[in-house]
Amino acid sequence: MSFMRFNPFRTHPLLAHISIAWLVLAALLSYQLGELKYSGDIAWLDILGEGGIVLMTLSWIVALLVSRPPGKVTTLLVLGLGLFMFSASLDLLDEWLHQPSRYWLSWIESLPAPIGMLFTSAGLYWWHQEQFVLNRQLARREAHMRDHQKVCPVTGLYRIQYVQKVFDSSRESETKCCIAMIDVESFATVNARFGLATGDRLLRELSDLMVMNIRMGDVLSRYASDSFILLLPATTSRQAQQLIAQLQSAIRHCAFRLAPQGQAHYINTYSAVIETAKDEPLPQLLRQLQQQLQQQKHRPGQGDATLCASR
């Protein structure tokens, strides 16, 4: 999975500069207090091993800074790895420089590593707690299958190919289900007025809101630019209408901030629901849903209404 590509000097300025400071401090201490060794006294194999440890620790710090948002977990992990890297850097520079036998210097070299491991352990514990909460949220998105190549990068929802898999599975088990299509009203206007980046952010926020308002067994997928597909297993058409109406109500009453410090915007949606027939393929059902939505859009004042076709 690709990095979220945060700029570490903008999202984590203090942590980024602290990480650099550990390396600079290690180099200054070593060069100020040490004397350069003769080439015959240098253990190149030790340099290779200890240098690899420093580079790997630094790469972990960079990965955390560019992939995680600010917070307690990121701070603990970066500080812990930074302290460990500081000790490893002093060990590495010892291979080039003779260090005086000073008691306080040995403490500086040895003590940061165990303290760093304590910080890292605390960070991993809180990361576990964070991941536990996220997994509960993702369970609603992922249902019972995982295929991350079919995930929409904008919304984090599955694409229509995933819905096809679940739909085929329900056919094999002969479980009746309903399919709903939800379309955002005037989404093109949002893109034109606020830009594509804001439009993508609106889609992500809508996706998160819908995920929180569907049942655990339901499957939500992005279908097109501003359209979503919701597969409702073991659901009658009447139950599906109620669920979609509740979902649209949640969207309609949510205030979206499309511009920084701007006015709240409220989103209307169109929807259509079909109870699946025994042998009807999914593409045909989706075409029927699209036709119903187009009919609904041409009727004035029909936003947030739901059309339902029983099969």
PDB file of C-alpha atoms in Angstrom:
ATOM      1  CA  MET A   1       0.000   0.000   0.000  1.00  0.00           C
ATOM      2  CA  SER A   2       1.426   3.382  -0.998  1.00  0.00           C
ATOM      3  CA  PHE A   3       2.422   6.072   1.484  1.00  0.00           C
ATOM      4  CA  MET A   4      -0.051   8.821   2.222  1.00  0.00           C
ATOM      5  CA  ARG A   5       2.777  11.208   1.216  1.00  0.00           C
ATOM      6  CA  PHE A   6       2.657  13.726   4.013  1.00  0.00           C
ATOM      7  CA  ASN A   7       5.376  16.355   3.828  1.00  0.00           C
ATOM      8  CA  PRO A   8       7.220  15.650   7.108  1.00  0.00           C
ATOM      9  CA  PHE A   9       8.515  19.211   7.416  1.00  0.00           C
ATOM     10  CA  ARG A  10       4.954  20.530   7.230  1.00  0.00           C
ATOM     11  CA  THR A  11       2.946  17.860   9.070  1.00  0.00           C
ATOM     12  CA  HIS A  12       5.650  16.890  11.615  1.00  0.00           C
ATOM     13  CA  PRO A  13       8.083  19.843  11.721  1.00  0.00           C
ATOM     14  CA  LEU A  14       9.215  19.272  15.319  1.00  0.00           C
ATOM     15  CA  LEU A  15       9.676  15.509  14.958  1.00  0.00           C
ATOM     16  CA  ALA A  16      11.502  15.911  11.643  1.00  0.00           C
ATOM     17  CA  HIS A  17      13.949  18.406  13.105  1.00  0.00           C
ATOM     18  CA  ILE A  18      14.446  16.320  16.276  1.00  0.00           C
ATOM     19  CA  SER A  19      15.314  13.289  14.120  1.00  0.00           C
ATOM     20  CA  ILE A  20      17.921  15.308  12.228  1.00  0.00           C
ATOM     21  CA  ALA A  21      19.217  16.736  15.510  1.00  0.00           C
ATOM     22  CA  TRP A  22      19.948  13.212  16.862  1.00  0.00           C
ATOM     23  CA  LEU A  23      22.282  12.535  13.929  1.00  0.00           C
ATOM     24  CA  VAL A  24      23.953  15.941  14.154  1.00  0.00           C
ATOM     25  CA  LEU A  25      24.451  15.614  17.923  1.00  0.00           C
ATOM     26  CA  ALA A  26      25.977  12.143  17.569  1.00  0.00           C
ATOM     27  CA  ALA A  27      28.410  13.419  14.940  1.00  0.00           C
ATOM     28  CA  LEU A  28      29.385  16.490  16.987  1.00  0.00           C
ATOM     29  CA  LEU A  29      29.996  14.494  20.171  1.00  0.00           C
ATOM     30  CA  SER A  30      32.104  11.928  18.359  1.00  0.00           C
ATOM     31  CA  TYR A  31      34.239  14.382  16.405  1.00  0.00           C
ATOM     32  CA  GLN A  32      34.701  16.786  19.310  1.00  0.00           C
ATOM     33  CA  LEU A  33      35.777  14.126  21.801  1.00  0.00           C
ATOM     34  CA  GLY A  34      37.322  11.476  19.567  1.00  0.00           C
ATOM     35  CA  GLU A  35      40.517  10.977  17.583  1.00  0.00           C
ATOM     36  CA  LEU A  36      40.600   9.492  14.112  1.00  0.00           C
ATOM     37  CA  LYS A  37      41.791   5.854  13.989  1.00  0.00           C
ATOM     38  CA  TYR A  38      44.423   4.498  11.651  1.00  0.00           C
ATOM     39  CA  SER A  39      42.969   2.623   8.698  1.00  0.00           C
ATOM     40  CA  GLY A  40      44.427  -0.645   9.965  1.00  0.00           C
ATOM     41  CA  ASP A  41      42.457  -0.344  13.194  1.00  0.00           C
ATOM     42  CA  ILE A  42      39.094   0.098  11.463  1.00  0.00           C
ATOM     43  CA  ALA A  43      36.790  -2.933  11.513  1.00  0.00           C
ATOM     44  CA  TRP A  44      34.956  -2.590   8.195  1.00  0.00           C
ATOM     45  CA  LEU A  45      32.619  -5.493   8.874  1.00  0.00           C
ATOM     46  CA  ASP A  46      31.432  -3.779  12.076  1.00  0.00           C
ATOM     47  CA  ILE A  47      30.933  -0.566  10.114  1.00  0.00           C
ATOM     48  CA  LEU A  48      28.794  -2.423   7.584  1.00  0.00           C
ATOM     49  CA  GLY A  49      26.607  -3.966  10.284  1.00  0.00           C
ATOM     50  CA  GLU A  50      26.254  -0.887  12.492  1.00  0.00           C
ATOM     51  CA  GLY A  51      25.839   1.410   9.499  1.00  0.00           C
ATOM     52  CA  GLY A  52      23.027  -0.796   8.234  1.00  0.00           C
ATOM     53  CA  ILE A  53      21.273  -0.492  11.596  1.00  0.00           C
ATOM     54  CA  VAL A  54      21.494   3.310  11.463  1.00  0.00           C
ATOM     55  CA  LEU A  55      20.234   3.472   7.857  1.00  0.00           C
ATOM     56  CA  MET A  56      17.354   1.082   8.514  1.00  0.00           C
ATOM     57  CA  THR A  57      16.285   2.968  11.648  1.00  0.00           C
ATOM     58  CA  LEU A  58      16.425   6.247   9.730  1.00  0.00           C
ATOM     59  CA  SER A  59      14.322   4.739   6.920  1.00  0.00           C
ATOM     60  CA  TRP A  60      11.692   3.618   9.490  1.00  0.00           C
ATOM     61  CA  ILE A  61      11.563   7.149  10.893  1.00  0.00           C
ATOM     62  CA  VAL A  62      11.116   8.618   7.394  1.00  0.00           C
ATOM     63  CA  ALA A  63       8.397   6.058   6.606  1.00  0.00           C
ATOM     64  CA  LEU A  64       6.493   7.017   9.761  1.00  0.00           C
ATOM     65  CA  LEU A  65       6.785  10.742   9.070  1.00  0.00           C
ATOM     66  CA  VAL A  66       5.554  10.515   5.480  1.00  0.00           C
ATOM     67  CA  SER A  67       2.791   7.955   6.088  1.00  0.00           C
ATOM     68  CA  ARG A  68       1.191   8.822   9.435  1.00  0.00           C
ATOM     69  CA  PRO A  69      -0.781  11.863  10.587  1.00  0.00           C
ATOM     70  CA  PRO A  70       0.298  13.787  13.696  1.00  0.00           C
ATOM     71  CA  GLY A  71      -0.661  12.207  17.007  1.00  0.00           C
ATOM     72  CA  LYS A  72       0.501  10.331  20.085  1.00  0.00           C
ATOM     73  CA  VAL A  73       1.357   7.125  18.235  1.00  0.00           C
ATOM     74  CA  THR A  74       3.535   8.875  15.656  1.00  0.00           C
ATOM     75  CA  THR A  75       5.294  10.955  18.328  1.00  0.00           C
ATOM     76  CA  LEU A  76       6.138   7.943  20.527  1.00  0.00           C
ATOM     77  CA  LEU A  77       7.380   5.820  17.636  1.00  0.00           C
ATOM     78  CA  VAL A  78       9.534   8.552  16.085  1.00  0.00           C
ATOM     79  CA  LEU A  79      11.034   9.619  19.422  1.00  0.00           C
ATOM     80  CA  GLY A  80      11.752   6.014  20.365  1.00  0.00           C
ATOM     81  CA  LEU A  81      13.395   5.190  17.046  1.00  0.00           C
ATOM     82  CA  GLY A  82      15.276   8.495  17.152  1.00  0.00           C
ATOM     83  CA  LEU A  83      16.838   7.659  20.522  1.00  0.00           C
ATOM     84  CA  PHE A  84      17.766   4.205  19.305  1.00  0.00           C
ATOM     85  CA  MET A  85      19.294   5.723  16.144  1.00  0.00           C
ATOM     86  CA  PHE A  86      21.311   8.154  18.317  1.00  0.00           C
ATOM     87  CA  SER A  87      22.917   5.285  20.240  1.00  0.00           C
ATOM     88  CA  ALA A  88      23.498   3.310  17.042  1.00  0.00           C
ATOM     89  CA  SER A  89      25.119   6.367  15.414  1.00  0.00           C
ATOM     90  CA  LEU A  90      27.553   6.752  18.322  1.00  0.00           C
ATOM     91  CA  ASP A  91      28.418   3.048  18.034  1.00  0.00           C
ATOM     92  CA  LEU A  92      29.004   3.479  14.307  1.00  0.00           C
ATOM     93  CA  LEU A  93      31.242   6.546  14.724  1.00  0.00           C
ATOM     94  CA  ASP A  94      33.255   4.686  17.389  1.00  0.00           C
ATOM     95  CA  GLU A  95      34.558   2.486  14.578  1.00  0.00           C
ATOM     96  CA  TRP A  96      36.337   5.507  13.057  1.00  0.00           C
ATOM     97  CA  LEU A  97      37.193   7.470  16.188  1.00  0.00           C
ATOM     98  CA  HIS A  98      38.977   6.616  19.429  1.00  0.00           C
ATOM     99  CA  GLN A  99      36.766   7.786  22.304  1.00  0.00           C
ATOM    100  CA  PRO A 100      38.228   8.846  25.662  1.00  0.00           C
ATOM    101  CA  SER A 101      37.357   6.613  28.609  1.00  0.00           C
ATOM    102  CA  ARG A 102      34.930   8.972  30.249  1.00  0.00           C
ATOM    103  CA  TYR A 103      32.181   7.535  32.417  1.00  0.00           C
ATOM    104  CA  TRP A 104      29.563  10.090  31.353  1.00  0.00           C
ATOM    105  CA  LEU A 105      30.225   9.460  27.661  1.00  0.00           C
ATOM    106  CA  SER A 106      29.510   5.744  28.023  1.00  0.00           C
ATOM    107  CA  TRP A 107      26.200   6.653  29.640  1.00  0.00           C
ATOM    108  CA  ILE A 108      25.353   8.959  26.717  1.00  0.00           C
ATOM    109  CA  GLU A 109      26.129   6.135  24.306  1.00  0.00           C
ATOM    110  CA  SER A 110      24.282   3.359  26.134  1.00  0.00           C
ATOM    111  CA  LEU A 111      21.287   4.907  27.892  1.00  0.00           C
ATOM    112  CA  PRO A 112      19.276   6.377  24.944  1.00  0.00           C
ATOM    113  CA  ALA A 113      18.758   2.969  23.297  1.00  0.00           C
ATOM    114  CA  PRO A 114      16.760   1.313  26.156  1.00  0.00           C
ATOM    115  CA  ILE A 115      14.817   4.542  26.719  1.00  0.00           C
ATOM    116  CA  GLY A 116      14.047   4.588  23.014  1.00  0.00           C
ATOM    117  CA  MET A 117      12.823   1.006  23.158  1.00  0.00           C
ATOM    118  CA  LEU A 118      10.456   1.972  25.978  1.00  0.00           C
ATOM    119  CA  PHE A 119       9.063   4.827  23.870  1.00  0.00           C
ATOM    120  CA  THR A 120       8.740   2.514  20.857  1.00  0.00           C
ATOM    121  CA  SER A 121       6.980  -0.157  22.923  1.00  0.00           C
ATOM    122  CA  ALA A 122       4.490   2.415  24.219  1.00  0.00           C
ATOM    123  CA  GLY A 123       3.924   3.622  20.664  1.00  0.00           C
ATOM    124  CA  LEU A 124       3.312   0.077  19.431  1.00  0.00           C
ATOM    125  CA  TYR A 125       0.808  -0.496  22.233  1.00  0.00           C
ATOM    126  CA  TRP A 126      -1.178   2.607  21.305  1.00  0.00           C
ATOM    127  CA  TRP A 127      -0.841   1.697  17.619  1.00  0.00           C
ATOM    128  CA  HIS A 128      -2.445  -1.641  18.477  1.00  0.00           C
ATOM    129  CA  GLN A 129      -5.324   0.184  20.208  1.00  0.00           C
ATOM    130  CA  GLU A 130      -5.690   2.506  17.230  1.00  0.00           C
ATOM    131  CA  GLN A 131      -5.664  -0.386  14.766  1.00  0.00           C
ATOM    132  CA  PHE A 132      -8.295  -2.251  16.786  1.00  0.00           C
ATOM    133  CA  VAL A 133     -10.673   0.703  16.376  1.00  0.00           C
ATOM    134  CA  LEU A 134      -9.824   1.085  12.677  1.00  0.00           C
ATOM    135  CA  ASN A 135     -10.380  -2.619  12.022  1.00  0.00           C
ATOM    136  CA  ARG A 136     -13.868  -2.367  13.480  1.00  0.00           C
ATOM    137  CA  GLN A 137     -14.584   0.474  11.050  1.00  0.00           C
ATOM    138  CA  LEU A 138     -12.976  -1.381   8.128  1.00  0.00           C
ATOM    139  CA  ALA A 139     -15.071  -4.457   8.838  1.00  0.00           C
ATOM    140  CA  ARG A 140     -18.055  -2.519   7.534  1.00  0.00           C
ATOM    141  CA  ARG A 141     -16.211  -1.678   4.328  1.00  0.00           C
ATOM    142  CA  GLU A 142     -14.635  -5.056   3.693  1.00  0.00           C
ATOM    143  CA  ALA A 143     -17.449  -7.413   4.666  1.00  0.00           C
ATOM    144  CA  HIS A 144     -16.026 -10.942   4.525  1.00  0.00           C
ATOM    145  CA  MET A 145     -13.479 -10.680   1.696  1.00  0.00           C
ATOM    146  CA  ARG A 146     -10.257  -8.772   1.150  1.00  0.00           C
ATOM    147  CA  ASP A 147      -8.974  -7.764  -2.281  1.00  0.00           C
ATOM    148  CA  HIS A 148      -7.197  -4.440  -1.929  1.00  0.00           C
ATOM    149  CA  GLN A 149      -6.439  -4.149  -5.652  1.00  0.00           C
ATOM    150  CA  LYS A 150     -10.116  -3.380  -6.106  1.00  0.00           C
ATOM    151  CA  VAL A 151     -10.172  -0.450  -3.675  1.00  0.00           C
ATOM    152  CA  CYS A 152     -11.011   3.061  -4.879  1.00  0.00           C
ATOM    153  CA  PRO A 153      -8.004   5.252  -3.899  1.00  0.00           C
ATOM    154  CA  VAL A 154     -10.178   8.352  -3.392  1.00  0.00           C
ATOM    155  CA  THR A 155     -12.868   6.990  -1.073  1.00  0.00           C
ATOM    156  CA  GLY A 156     -11.288   3.832   0.349  1.00  0.00           C
ATOM    157  CA  LEU A 157     -14.400   1.905  -0.747  1.00  0.00           C
ATOM    158  CA  TYR A 158     -14.370  -1.122  -2.993  1.00  0.00           C
ATOM    159  CA  ARG A 159     -15.006  -0.761  -6.698  1.00  0.00           C
ATOM    160  CA  ILE A 160     -17.888  -2.432  -8.482  1.00  0.00           C
ATOM    161  CA  GLN A 161     -15.793  -5.587  -9.122  1.00  0.00           C
ATOM    162  CA  TYR A 162     -15.980  -6.366  -5.408  1.00  0.00           C
ATOM    163  CA  VAL A 163     -19.759  -5.971  -5.405  1.00  0.00           C
ATOM    164  CA  GLN A 164     -19.851  -8.433  -8.310  1.00  0.00           C
ATOM    165  CA  LYS A 165     -17.975 -10.995  -6.170  1.00  0.00           C
ATOM    166  CA  VAL A 166     -20.329 -10.629  -3.228  1.00  0.00           C
ATOM    167  CA  PHE A 167     -23.329 -10.648  -5.580  1.00  0.00           C
ATOM    168  CA  ASP A 168     -22.145 -13.914  -7.166  1.00  0.00           C
ATOM    169  CA  SER A 169     -21.598 -15.424  -3.708  1.00  0.00           C
ATOM    170  CA  SER A 170     -25.146 -14.542  -2.692  1.00  0.00           C
ATOM    171  CA  ARG A 171     -26.414 -16.225  -5.856  1.00  0.00           C
ATOM    172  CA  GLU A 172     -24.514 -19.406  -5.032  1.00  0.00           C
ATOM    173  CA  SER A 173     -26.029 -19.475  -1.549  1.00  0.00           C
ATOM    174  CA  GLU A 174     -29.454 -18.558  -2.995  1.00  0.00           C
ATOM    175  CA  THR A 175     -29.718 -15.615  -0.608  1.00  0.00           C
ATOM    176  CA  LYS A 176     -32.076 -12.915  -1.808  1.00  0.00           C
ATOM    177  CA  CYS A 177     -30.775  -9.374  -1.611  1.00  0.00           C
ATOM    178  CA  CYS A 178     -31.480  -5.807  -2.666  1.00  0.00           C
ATOM    179  CA  ILE A 179     -29.226  -3.406  -4.524  1.00  0.00           C
ATOM    180  CA  ALA A 180     -29.397   0.364  -4.112  1.00  0.00           C
ATOM    181  CA  MET A 181     -27.735   3.148  -6.061  1.00  0.00           C
ATOM    182  CA  ILE A 182     -27.131   6.540  -4.430  1.00  0.00           C
ATOM    183  CA  ASP A 183     -26.230   9.570  -6.516  1.00  0.00           C
ATOM    184  CA  VAL A 184     -25.016  12.944  -5.197  1.00  0.00           C
ATOM    185  CA  GLU A 185     -26.996  15.927  -6.442  1.00  0.00           C
ATOM    186  CA  SER A 186     -25.026  18.675  -8.288  1.00  0.00           C
ATOM    187  CA  PHE A 187     -21.635  17.124  -7.582  1.00  0.00           C
ATOM    188  CA  ALA A 188     -20.228  18.653 -10.781  1.00  0.00           C
ATOM    189  CA  THR A 189     -21.001  22.086  -9.335  1.00  0.00           C
ATOM    190  CA  VAL A 190     -18.855  21.290  -6.271  1.00  0.00           C
ATOM    191  CA  ASN A 191     -15.903  20.371  -8.508  1.00  0.00           C
ATOM    192  CA  ALA A 192     -16.351  23.474 -10.658  1.00  0.00           C
ATOM    193  CA  ARG A 193     -16.668  25.864  -7.700  1.00  0.00           C
ATOM    194  CA  PHE A 194     -14.213  24.426  -5.167  1.00  0.00           C
ATOM    195  CA  GLY A 195     -11.854  22.307  -7.282  1.00  0.00           C
ATOM    196  CA  LEU A 196     -11.227  18.608  -7.783  1.00  0.00           C
ATOM    197  CA  ALA A 197      -9.302  18.200  -4.518  1.00  0.00           C
ATOM    198  CA  THR A 198     -12.281  19.477  -2.525  1.00  0.00           C
ATOM    199  CA  GLY A 199     -14.581  17.233  -4.542  1.00  0.00           C
ATOM    200  CA  ASP A 200     -12.437  14.223  -3.649  1.00  0.00           C
ATOM    201  CA  ARG A 201     -12.484  15.240   0.020  1.00  0.00           C
ATOM    202  CA  LEU A 202     -16.283  15.488  -0.092  1.00  0.00           C
ATOM    203  CA  LEU A 203     -16.480  11.970  -1.558  1.00  0.00           C
ATOM    204  CA  ARG A 204     -14.233  10.639   1.229  1.00  0.00           C
ATOM    205  CA  GLU A 205     -16.327  12.301   3.921  1.00  0.00           C
ATOM    206  CA  LEU A 206     -19.543  11.019   2.325  1.00  0.00           C
ATOM    207  CA  SER A 207     -18.059   7.524   2.184  1.00  0.00           C
ATOM    208  CA  ASP A 208     -17.096   7.610   5.860  1.00  0.00           C
ATOM    209  CA  LEU A 209     -20.557   8.863   6.798  1.00  0.00           C
ATOM    210  CA  MET A 210     -22.296   6.122   4.834  1.00  0.00           C
ATOM    211  CA  VAL A 211     -20.009   3.423   6.257  1.00  0.00           C
ATOM    212  CA  MET A 212     -21.023   4.499   9.767  1.00  0.00           C
ATOM    213  CA  ASN A 213     -24.717   4.252   8.873  1.00  0.00           C
ATOM    214  CA  ILE A 214     -24.916   0.860   7.206  1.00  0.00           C
ATOM    215  CA  ARG A 215     -25.190  -2.571   8.745  1.00  0.00           C
ATOM    216  CA  MET A 216     -22.208  -4.859   9.278  1.00  0.00           C
ATOM    217  CA  GLY A 217     -23.198  -7.235   6.467  1.00  0.00           C
ATOM    218  CA  ASP A 218     -23.937  -4.529   3.878  1.00  0.00           C
ATOM    219  CA  VAL A 219     -21.421  -3.811   1.118  1.00  0.00           C
ATOM    220  CA  LEU A 220     -20.814  -0.226   0.032  1.00  0.00           C
ATOM    221  CA  SER A 221     -18.928   0.479  -3.185  1.00  0.00           C
ATOM    222  CA  ARG A 222     -18.087   3.463  -5.341  1.00  0.00           C
ATOM    223  CA  TYR A 223     -19.653   3.010  -8.772  1.00  0.00           C
ATOM    224  CA  ALA A 224     -18.885   6.185 -10.714  1.00  0.00           C
ATOM    225  CA  SER A 225     -17.776   9.747 -10.086  1.00  0.00           C
ATOM    226  CA  ASP A 226     -20.583  10.612  -7.664  1.00  0.00           C
ATOM    227  CA  SER A 227     -22.518   7.349  -7.523  1.00  0.00           C
ATOM    228  CA  PHE A 228     -22.402   4.602  -4.911  1.00  0.00           C
ATOM    229  CA  ILE A 229     -23.712   1.040  -4.909  1.00  0.00           C
ATOM    230  CA  LEU A 230     -25.028  -0.577  -1.743  1.00  0.00           C
ATOM    231  CA  LEU A 231     -25.604  -4.338  -1.656  1.00  0.00           C
ATOM    232  CA  LEU A 232     -28.075  -5.324   1.081  1.00  0.00           C
ATOM    233  CA  PRO A 233     -28.033  -9.104   1.692  1.00  0.00           C
ATOM    234  CA  ALA A 234     -31.048 -10.875   3.157  1.00  0.00           C
ATOM    235  CA  THR A 235     -33.137  -7.703   2.890  1.00  0.00           C
ATOM    236  CA  THR A 236     -36.649  -7.163   1.558  1.00  0.00           C
ATOM    237  CA  SER A 237     -37.468  -4.229  -0.676  1.00  0.00           C
ATOM    238  CA  ARG A 238     -39.389  -2.535   2.137  1.00  0.00           C
ATOM    239  CA  GLN A 239     -36.485  -2.903   4.565  1.00  0.00           C
ATOM    240  CA  ALA A 240     -34.125  -1.623   1.878  1.00  0.00           C
ATOM    241  CA  GLN A 241     -36.277   1.482   1.346  1.00  0.00           C
ATOM    242  CA  GLN A 242     -36.176   2.216   5.077  1.00  0.00           C
ATOM    243  CA  LEU A 243     -32.412   1.736   5.285  1.00  0.00           C
ATOM    244  CA  ILE A 244     -31.733   3.962   2.281  1.00  0.00           C
ATOM    245  CA  ALA A 245     -34.097   6.646   3.590  1.00  0.00           C
ATOM    246  CA  GLN A 246     -32.217   6.634   6.907  1.00  0.00           C
ATOM    247  CA  LEU A 247     -28.908   6.839   5.072  1.00  0.00           C
ATOM    248  CA  GLN A 248     -30.072   9.781   2.967  1.00  0.00           C
ATOM    249  CA  SER A 249     -31.362  11.516   6.078  1.00  0.00           C
ATOM    250  CA  ALA A 250     -27.941  11.160   7.712  1.00  0.00           C
ATOM    251  CA  ILE A 251     -26.298  12.709   4.636  1.00  0.00           C
ATOM    252  CA  ARG A 252     -28.871  15.503   4.348  1.00  0.00           C
ATOM    253  CA  HIS A 253     -28.405  16.608   7.961  1.00  0.00           C
ATOM    254  CA  CYS A 254     -24.589  16.556   7.928  1.00  0.00           C
ATOM    255  CA  ALA A 255     -22.807  19.898   7.499  1.00  0.00           C
ATOM    256  CA  PHE A 256     -19.882  19.648   5.055  1.00  0.00           C
ATOM    257  CA  ARG A 257     -17.209  22.357   5.147  1.00  0.00           C
ATOM    258  CA  LEU A 258     -16.096  22.609   1.544  1.00  0.00           C
ATOM    259  CA  ALA A 259     -13.997  25.731   2.035  1.00  0.00           C
ATOM    260  CA  PRO A 260     -11.726  26.607   4.987  1.00  0.00           C
ATOM    261  CA  GLN A 261     -13.724  28.603   7.525  1.00  0.00           C
ATOM    262  CA  GLY A 262     -16.549  28.705   5.013  1.00  0.00           C
ATOM    263  CA  GLN A 263     -20.276  28.156   5.276  1.00  0.00           C
ATOM    264  CA  ALA A 264     -21.706  24.716   5.891  1.00  0.00           C
ATOM    265  CA  HIS A 265     -22.995  22.926   2.798  1.00  0.00           C
ATOM    266  CA  TYR A 266     -25.743  20.343   2.878  1.00  0.00           C
ATOM    267  CA  ILE A 267     -25.873  17.569   0.313  1.00  0.00           C
ATOM    268  CA  ASN A 268     -28.968  16.101  -1.308  1.00  0.00           C
ATOM    269  CA  THR A 269     -28.975  12.672  -2.912  1.00  0.00           C
ATOM    270  CA  TYR A 270     -31.048  10.564  -5.276  1.00  0.00           C
ATOM    271  CA  SER A 271     -31.506   6.850  -4.785  1.00  0.00           C
ATOM    272  CA  ALA A 272     -33.104   3.813  -6.322  1.00  0.00           C
ATOM    273  CA  VAL A 273     -33.550   0.275  -4.979  1.00  0.00           C
ATOM    274  CA  ILE A 274     -34.085  -3.046  -6.748  1.00  0.00           C
ATOM    275  CA  GLU A 275     -34.779  -6.441  -5.250  1.00  0.00           C
ATOM    276  CA  THR A 276     -32.662  -8.894  -7.228  1.00  0.00           C
ATOM    277  CA  ALA A 277     -34.246 -11.411  -9.520  1.00  0.00           C
ATOM    278  CA  LYS A 278     -33.108 -15.032  -9.572  1.00  0.00           C
ATOM    279  CA  ASP A 279     -31.108 -15.081 -12.823  1.00  0.00           C
ATOM    280  CA  GLU A 280     -30.733 -11.397 -13.645  1.00  0.00           C
ATOM    281  CA  PRO A 281     -27.056 -10.358 -14.020  1.00  0.00           C
ATOM    282  CA  LEU A 282     -25.662  -7.476 -12.027  1.00  0.00           C
ATOM    283  CA  PRO A 283     -24.881  -5.194 -15.022  1.00  0.00           C
ATOM    284  CA  GLN A 284     -28.511  -5.361 -16.103  1.00  0.00           C
ATOM    285  CA  LEU A 285     -29.701  -4.492 -12.595  1.00  0.00           C
ATOM    286  CA  LEU A 286     -27.332  -1.525 -12.496  1.00  0.00           C
ATOM    287  CA  ARG A 287     -28.658  -0.242 -15.831  1.00  0.00           C
ATOM    288  CA  GLN A 288     -32.184  -0.364 -14.421  1.00  0.00           C
ATOM    289  CA  LEU A 289     -31.077   1.555 -11.341  1.00  0.00           C
ATOM    290  CA  GLN A 290     -29.449   4.204 -13.521  1.00  0.00           C
ATOM    291  CA  GLN A 291     -32.622   4.556 -15.571  1.00  0.00           C
ATOM    292  CA  GLN A 292     -34.676   5.020 -12.415  1.00  0.00           C
ATOM    293  CA  LEU A 293     -32.280   7.683 -11.157  1.00  0.00           C
ATOM    294  CA  GLN A 294     -32.404   9.556 -14.458  1.00  0.00           C
ATOM    295  CA  GLN A 295     -36.204   9.571 -14.328  1.00  0.00           C
ATOM    296  CA  GLN A 296     -36.086  10.816 -10.755  1.00  0.00           C
ATOM    297  CA  LYS A 297     -33.645  13.639 -11.569  1.00  0.00           C
ATOM    298  CA  HIS A 298     -35.966  15.007 -14.225  1.00  0.00           C
ATOM    299  CA  ARG A 299     -38.799  15.335 -11.732  1.00  0.00           C
ATOM    300  CA  PRO A 300     -38.677  18.674  -9.885  1.00  0.00           C
ATOM    301  CA  GLY A 301     -38.276  18.478  -6.111  1.00  0.00           C
ATOM    302  CA  GLN A 302     -37.372  14.782  -6.129  1.00  0.00           C
ATOM    303  CA  GLY A 303     -34.030  15.019  -4.317  1.00  0.00           C
ATOM    304  CA  ASP A 304     -33.692  12.588  -1.401  1.00  0.00           C
ATOM    305  CA  ALA A 305     -36.571  10.511  -2.707  1.00  0.00           C
ATOM    306  CA  THR A 306     -36.195   6.769  -3.156  1.00  0.00           C
ATOM    307  CA  LEU A 307     -37.560   4.730  -6.033  1.00  0.00           C
ATOM    308  CA  CYS A 308     -38.025   1.067  -5.350  1.00  0.00           C
ATOM    309  CA  ALA A 309     -38.749  -1.695  -7.816  1.00  0.00           C
ATOM    310  CA  SER A 310     -39.835  -5.021  -6.385  1.00  0.00           C
ATOM    311  CA  ARG A 311     -38.960  -8.080  -8.426  1.00  0.00           C
TER     312      ARG A 311
END
